[in-house]
CSV table of N, CA and C in Angstrom, one decimal:
chain,number,residue,atom,x,y,z
A,1,SER,N,10.1,-4.8,16.3
A,1,SER,CA,10.4,-3.4,16.0
A,1,SER,C,9.6,-2.5,17.0
A,2,LYS,N,10.0,-1.2,17.0
A,2,LYS,CA,9.3,-0.3,17.8
A,2,LYS,C,7.9,-0.1,17.5
A,3,ALA,N,7.5,-0.4,16.2
A,3,ALA,CA,6.1,-0.2,15.8
A,3,ALA,C,5.2,-1.4,16.2
A,4,THR,N,5.8,-2.4,16.8
A,4,THR,CA,5.0,-3.5,17.3
A,4,THR,C,4.0,-3.1,18.3
A,5,GLY,N,2.8,-3.5,18.2
A,5,GLY,CA,1.7,-3.1,19.1
A,5,GLY,C,1.2,-1.7,18.8
A,6,SER,N,1.5,-1.1,17.7
A,6,SER,CA,1.0,0.2,17.3
A,6,SER,C,-0.3,0.1,16.7
A,7,ARG,N,-1.1,1.2,16.7
A,7,ARG,CA,-2.3,1.3,16.0
A,7,ARG,C,-2.5,2.7,15.5
A,8,TYR,N,-3.4,2.9,14.6
A,8,TYR,CA,-3.6,4.2,14.1
A,8,TYR,C,-5.1,4.5,13.9
A,9,SER,N,-5.5,5.7,13.8
A,9,SER,CA,-6.8,6.1,13.4
A,9,SER,C,-6.7,7.2,12.4
A,10,VAL,N,-7.6,7.2,11.4
A,10,VAL,CA,-7.6,8.2,10.4
A,10,VAL,C,-8.9,9.0,10.5
A,11,LEU,N,-8.8,10.3,10.6
A,11,LEU,CA,-9.9,11.3,10.6
A,11,LEU,C,-9.9,12.0,9.3
A,12,GLY,N,-11.0,12.0,8.6
A,12,GLY,CA,-11.1,12.6,7.3
A,12,GLY,C,-12.0,13.8,7.3
A,13,PHE,N,-11.7,14.9,6.6
A,13,PHE,CA,-12.5,16.1,6.7
A,13,PHE,C,-12.9,16.5,5.2
A,14,ASP,N,-14.0,17.1,5.1
A,14,ASP,CA,-14.4,17.6,3.8
A,14,ASP,C,-13.8,19.0,3.5
A,15,ALA,N,-14.1,19.6,2.4
A,15,ALA,CA,-13.5,20.9,2.0
A,15,ALA,C,-13.9,22.0,3.0
A,16,ASN,N,-15.0,21.8,3.7
A,16,ASN,CA,-15.4,22.8,4.7
A,16,ASN,C,-14.8,22.6,6.1
A,17,GLY,N,-14.0,21.5,6.3
A,17,GLY,CA,-13.4,21.2,7.5
A,17,GLY,C,-14.3,20.3,8.4
A,18,LYS,N,-15.4,19.8,7.9
A,18,LYS,CA,-16.3,19.0,8.7
A,18,LYS,C,-15.8,17.5,8.7
A,19,MET,N,-15.7,16.9,9.9
A,19,MET,CA,-15.2,15.5,9.9
A,19,MET,C,-16.2,14.6,9.3
A,20,ILE,N,-15.8,13.8,8.3
A,20,ILE,CA,-16.7,12.9,7.6
A,20,ILE,C,-16.3,11.5,7.7
A,21,VAL,N,-15.1,11.2,8.2
A,21,VAL,CA,-14.6,9.9,8.4
A,21,VAL,C,-13.9,9.8,9.7
A,22,ASP,N,-14.2,8.7,10.5
A,22,ASP,CA,-13.5,8.4,11.7
A,22,ASP,C,-13.3,6.8,11.6
A,23,SER,N,-12.1,6.4,11.3
A,23,SER,CA,-11.8,5.0,11.1
A,23,SER,C,-11.9,4.2,12.4
A,24,GLY,N,-11.8,4.8,13.5
A,24,GLY,CA,-11.6,4.1,14.8
A,24,GLY,C,-10.2,3.5,14.7
A,25,TRP,N,-9.7,2.9,15.8
A,25,TRP,CA,-8.4,2.3,15.8
A,25,TRP,C,-8.2,1.2,14.9
A,26,GLN,N,-7.2,1.2,14.1
A,26,GLN,CA,-6.9,0.3,13.0
A,26,GLN,C,-5.5,-0.4,13.3
A,27,THR,N,-5.3,-1.6,12.9
A,27,THR,CA,-4.0,-2.2,13.0
A,27,THR,C,-3.6,-2.8,11.7
A,28,GLY,N,-4.5,-2.8,10.7
A,28,GLY,CA,-4.2,-3.4,9.4
A,28,GLY,C,-3.2,-2.6,8.6
A,29,LYS,N,-2.8,-3.1,7.5
A,29,LYS,CA,-1.7,-2.4,6.7
A,29,LYS,C,-2.2,-1.3,5.8
A,30,THR,N,-3.5,-1.4,5.4
A,30,THR,CA,-4.0,-0.4,4.4
A,30,THR,C,-5.4,0.2,4.9
A,31,TYR,N,-5.5,1.5,4.7
A,31,TYR,CA,-6.8,2.1,5.0
A,31,TYR,C,-7.0,3.1,3.8
A,32,THR,N,-8.2,3.0,3.2
A,32,THR,CA,-8.6,3.8,2.1
A,32,THR,C,-9.5,4.9,2.4
A,33,LEU,N,-9.2,6.1,2.0
A,33,LEU,CA,-10.1,7.3,2.2
A,33,LEU,C,-10.9,7.5,0.9
A,34,GLY,N,-12.1,7.9,1.0
A,34,GLY,CA,-13.0,8.2,-0.1
A,34,GLY,C,-12.6,9.5,-0.8
A,35,LYS,N,-13.2,9.7,-2.0
A,35,LYS,CA,-12.8,10.9,-2.7
A,35,LYS,C,-13.4,12.2,-2.1
A,36,ASP,N,-14.4,12.2,-1.2
A,36,ASP,CA,-14.9,13.3,-0.6
A,36,ASP,C,-14.0,13.9,0.5
A,37,VAL,N,-13.0,13.2,0.9
A,37,VAL,CA,-12.1,13.7,1.9
A,37,VAL,C,-11.1,14.6,1.3
A,38,ALA,N,-11.1,15.9,1.8
A,38,ALA,CA,-10.2,16.9,1.3
A,38,ALA,C,-8.9,17.0,2.1
A,39,SER,N,-9.0,16.6,3.4
A,39,SER,CA,-7.8,16.6,4.3
A,39,SER,C,-8.0,15.5,5.3
A,40,TYR,N,-6.9,15.1,6.0
A,40,TYR,CA,-7.0,14.1,7.0
A,40,TYR,C,-6.0,14.3,8.1
A,41,ARG,N,-6.3,13.6,9.2
A,41,ARG,CA,-5.4,13.7,10.4
A,41,ARG,C,-5.1,12.2,10.8
A,42,LEU,N,-3.9,11.9,11.0
A,42,LEU,CA,-3.5,10.6,11.5
A,42,LEU,C,-3.2,10.6,13.0
A,43,LEU,N,-3.8,9.7,13.7
A,43,LEU,CA,-3.5,9.6,15.2
A,43,LEU,C,-2.8,8.2,15.4
A,44,PHE,N,-1.8,8.2,16.2
A,44,PHE,CA,-1.0,7.0,16.5
A,44,PHE,C,-1.1,6.7,18.0
A,45,SER,N,-1.1,5.5,18.3
A,45,SER,CA,-1.1,5.0,19.7
A,45,SER,C,-0.5,3.6,19.8
A,46,TYR,N,-0.2,3.2,21.0
A,46,TYR,CA,0.1,1.8,21.2
A,46,TYR,C,-1.1,1.1,21.8
A,47,SER,N,-1.4,-0.1,21.4
A,47,SER,CA,-2.6,-0.8,21.9
A,47,SER,C,-2.5,-1.0,23.4
A,48,ASP,N,-1.3,-1.0,24.0
A,48,ASP,CA,-1.3,-1.1,25.5
A,48,ASP,C,-1.2,0.2,26.2
A,49,ASN,N,-1.4,1.3,25.4
A,49,ASN,CA,-1.4,2.7,25.9
A,49,ASN,C,-0.1,3.2,26.5
A,50,ARG,N,1.1,2.5,26.2
A,50,ARG,CA,2.3,3.0,26.7
A,50,ARG,C,2.6,4.4,26.0
A,51,ASN,N,3.5,5.2,26.6
A,51,ASN,CA,3.8,6.5,26.1
A,51,ASN,C,4.4,6.4,24.7
A,52,LEU,N,4.0,7.3,23.8
A,52,LEU,CA,4.5,7.5,22.5
A,52,LEU,C,5.6,8.6,22.4
A,53,SER,N,6.8,8.2,22.1
A,53,SER,CA,7.9,9.2,22.1
A,53,SER,C,8.0,9.9,20.8
A,54,SER,N,8.8,11.0,20.7
A,54,SER,CA,9.1,11.6,19.4
A,54,SER,C,9.8,10.6,18.5
A,55,ALA,N,10.7,9.8,19.1
A,55,ALA,CA,11.4,8.8,18.3
A,55,ALA,C,10.5,7.8,17.7
A,56,ASP,N,9.4,7.4,18.4
A,56,ASP,CA,8.4,6.5,17.9
A,56,ASP,C,7.7,7.1,16.7
A,57,THR,N,7.4,8.4,16.8
A,57,THR,CA,6.7,9.0,15.6
A,57,THR,C,7.6,9.0,14.4
A,58,LEU,N,8.9,9.1,14.5
A,58,LEU,CA,9.8,9.0,13.4
A,58,LEU,C,9.7,7.6,12.8
A,59,VAL,N,9.6,6.6,13.6
A,59,VAL,CA,9.5,5.2,13.1
A,59,VAL,C,8.2,5.1,12.3
A,60,PHE,N,7.1,5.6,12.8
A,60,PHE,CA,5.8,5.6,12.1
A,60,PHE,C,5.9,6.3,10.7
A,61,GLU,N,6.6,7.5,10.7
A,61,GLU,CA,6.7,8.2,9.5
A,61,GLU,C,7.4,7.5,8.4
A,62,LYS,N,8.4,6.7,8.8
A,62,LYS,CA,9.2,5.9,7.8
A,62,LYS,C,8.3,4.7,7.3
A,63,CYS,N,7.3,4.4,7.9
A,63,CYS,CA,6.4,3.3,7.5
A,63,CYS,C,5.3,3.7,6.6
A,64,LEU,N,5.1,5.0,6.5
A,64,LEU,CA,3.9,5.5,5.8
A,64,LEU,C,4.2,5.7,4.3
A,65,SER,N,3.2,5.4,3.5
A,65,SER,CA,3.2,5.7,2.1
A,65,SER,C,1.8,6.2,1.7
A,66,ILE,N,1.7,7.4,1.2
A,66,ILE,CA,0.4,8.0,0.8
A,66,ILE,C,0.3,8.1,-0.7
A,67,ILE,N,-0.7,7.6,-1.2
A,67,ILE,CA,-0.9,7.6,-2.7
A,67,ILE,C,-2.1,8.5,-2.9
A,68,PRO,N,-1.9,9.7,-3.6
A,68,PRO,CA,-3.0,10.6,-3.9
A,68,PRO,C,-4.1,10.1,-4.7
A,69,ALA,N,-5.3,10.6,-4.6
A,69,ALA,CA,-6.4,10.2,-5.3
A,69,ALA,C,-6.2,10.3,-6.8
A,70,SER,N,-5.4,11.3,-7.3
A,70,SER,CA,-5.2,11.4,-8.7
A,70,SER,C,-4.4,10.2,-9.3
A,71,ALA,N,-3.7,9.4,-8.4
A,71,ALA,CA,-3.0,8.3,-8.9
A,71,ALA,C,-3.8,7.0,-8.8
A,72,ARG,N,-4.9,7.0,-8.0
A,72,ARG,CA,-5.8,5.9,-7.8
A,72,ARG,C,-7.2,6.3,-7.7
A,73,ASP,N,-8.1,5.4,-7.7
A,73,ASP,CA,-9.5,5.7,-7.5
A,73,ASP,C,-9.8,6.3,-6.1
A,74,ASP,N,-9.2,5.9,-5.1
A,74,ASP,CA,-9.3,6.4,-3.8
A,74,ASP,C,-7.9,6.6,-3.2
A,75,TRP,N,-7.8,7.3,-2.1
A,75,TRP,CA,-6.5,7.4,-1.4
A,75,TRP,C,-6.3,6.1,-0.6
A,76,GLU,N,-5.1,5.7,-0.6
A,76,GLU,CA,-4.7,4.5,0.1
A,76,GLU,C,-3.6,4.8,1.0
A,77,LEU,N,-3.7,4.3,2.2
A,77,LEU,CA,-2.7,4.6,3.3
A,77,LEU,C,-2.2,3.3,3.9
A,78,PRO,N,-1.1,2.8,3.3
A,78,PRO,CA,-0.5,1.6,3.9
A,78,PRO,C,0.2,1.9,5.2
A,79,ILE,N,0.0,1.2,6.2
A,79,ILE,CA,0.6,1.4,7.5
A,79,ILE,C,1.4,0.2,7.9
A,80,MET,N,2.6,0.4,8.3
A,80,MET,CA,3.5,-0.7,8.9
A,80,MET,C,3.4,-1.9,8.1
């Protein structure tokens, strides 16, 4: 698939906008954010640093499932 070789990083921010989480590059299926995270930013890349197209980002979007903290103890972000 086009998502093969992809990786992601999660940056989490507190209510004041201060970054409190930097996951580093991940390739696993699930990443969990703690309850102190008020907002987050997802970064996508390929492990071989090839160009990431707009079409590629649409593939990534279809692979995401975000479960809010109200539904679980922590936020869970399954990836690909």
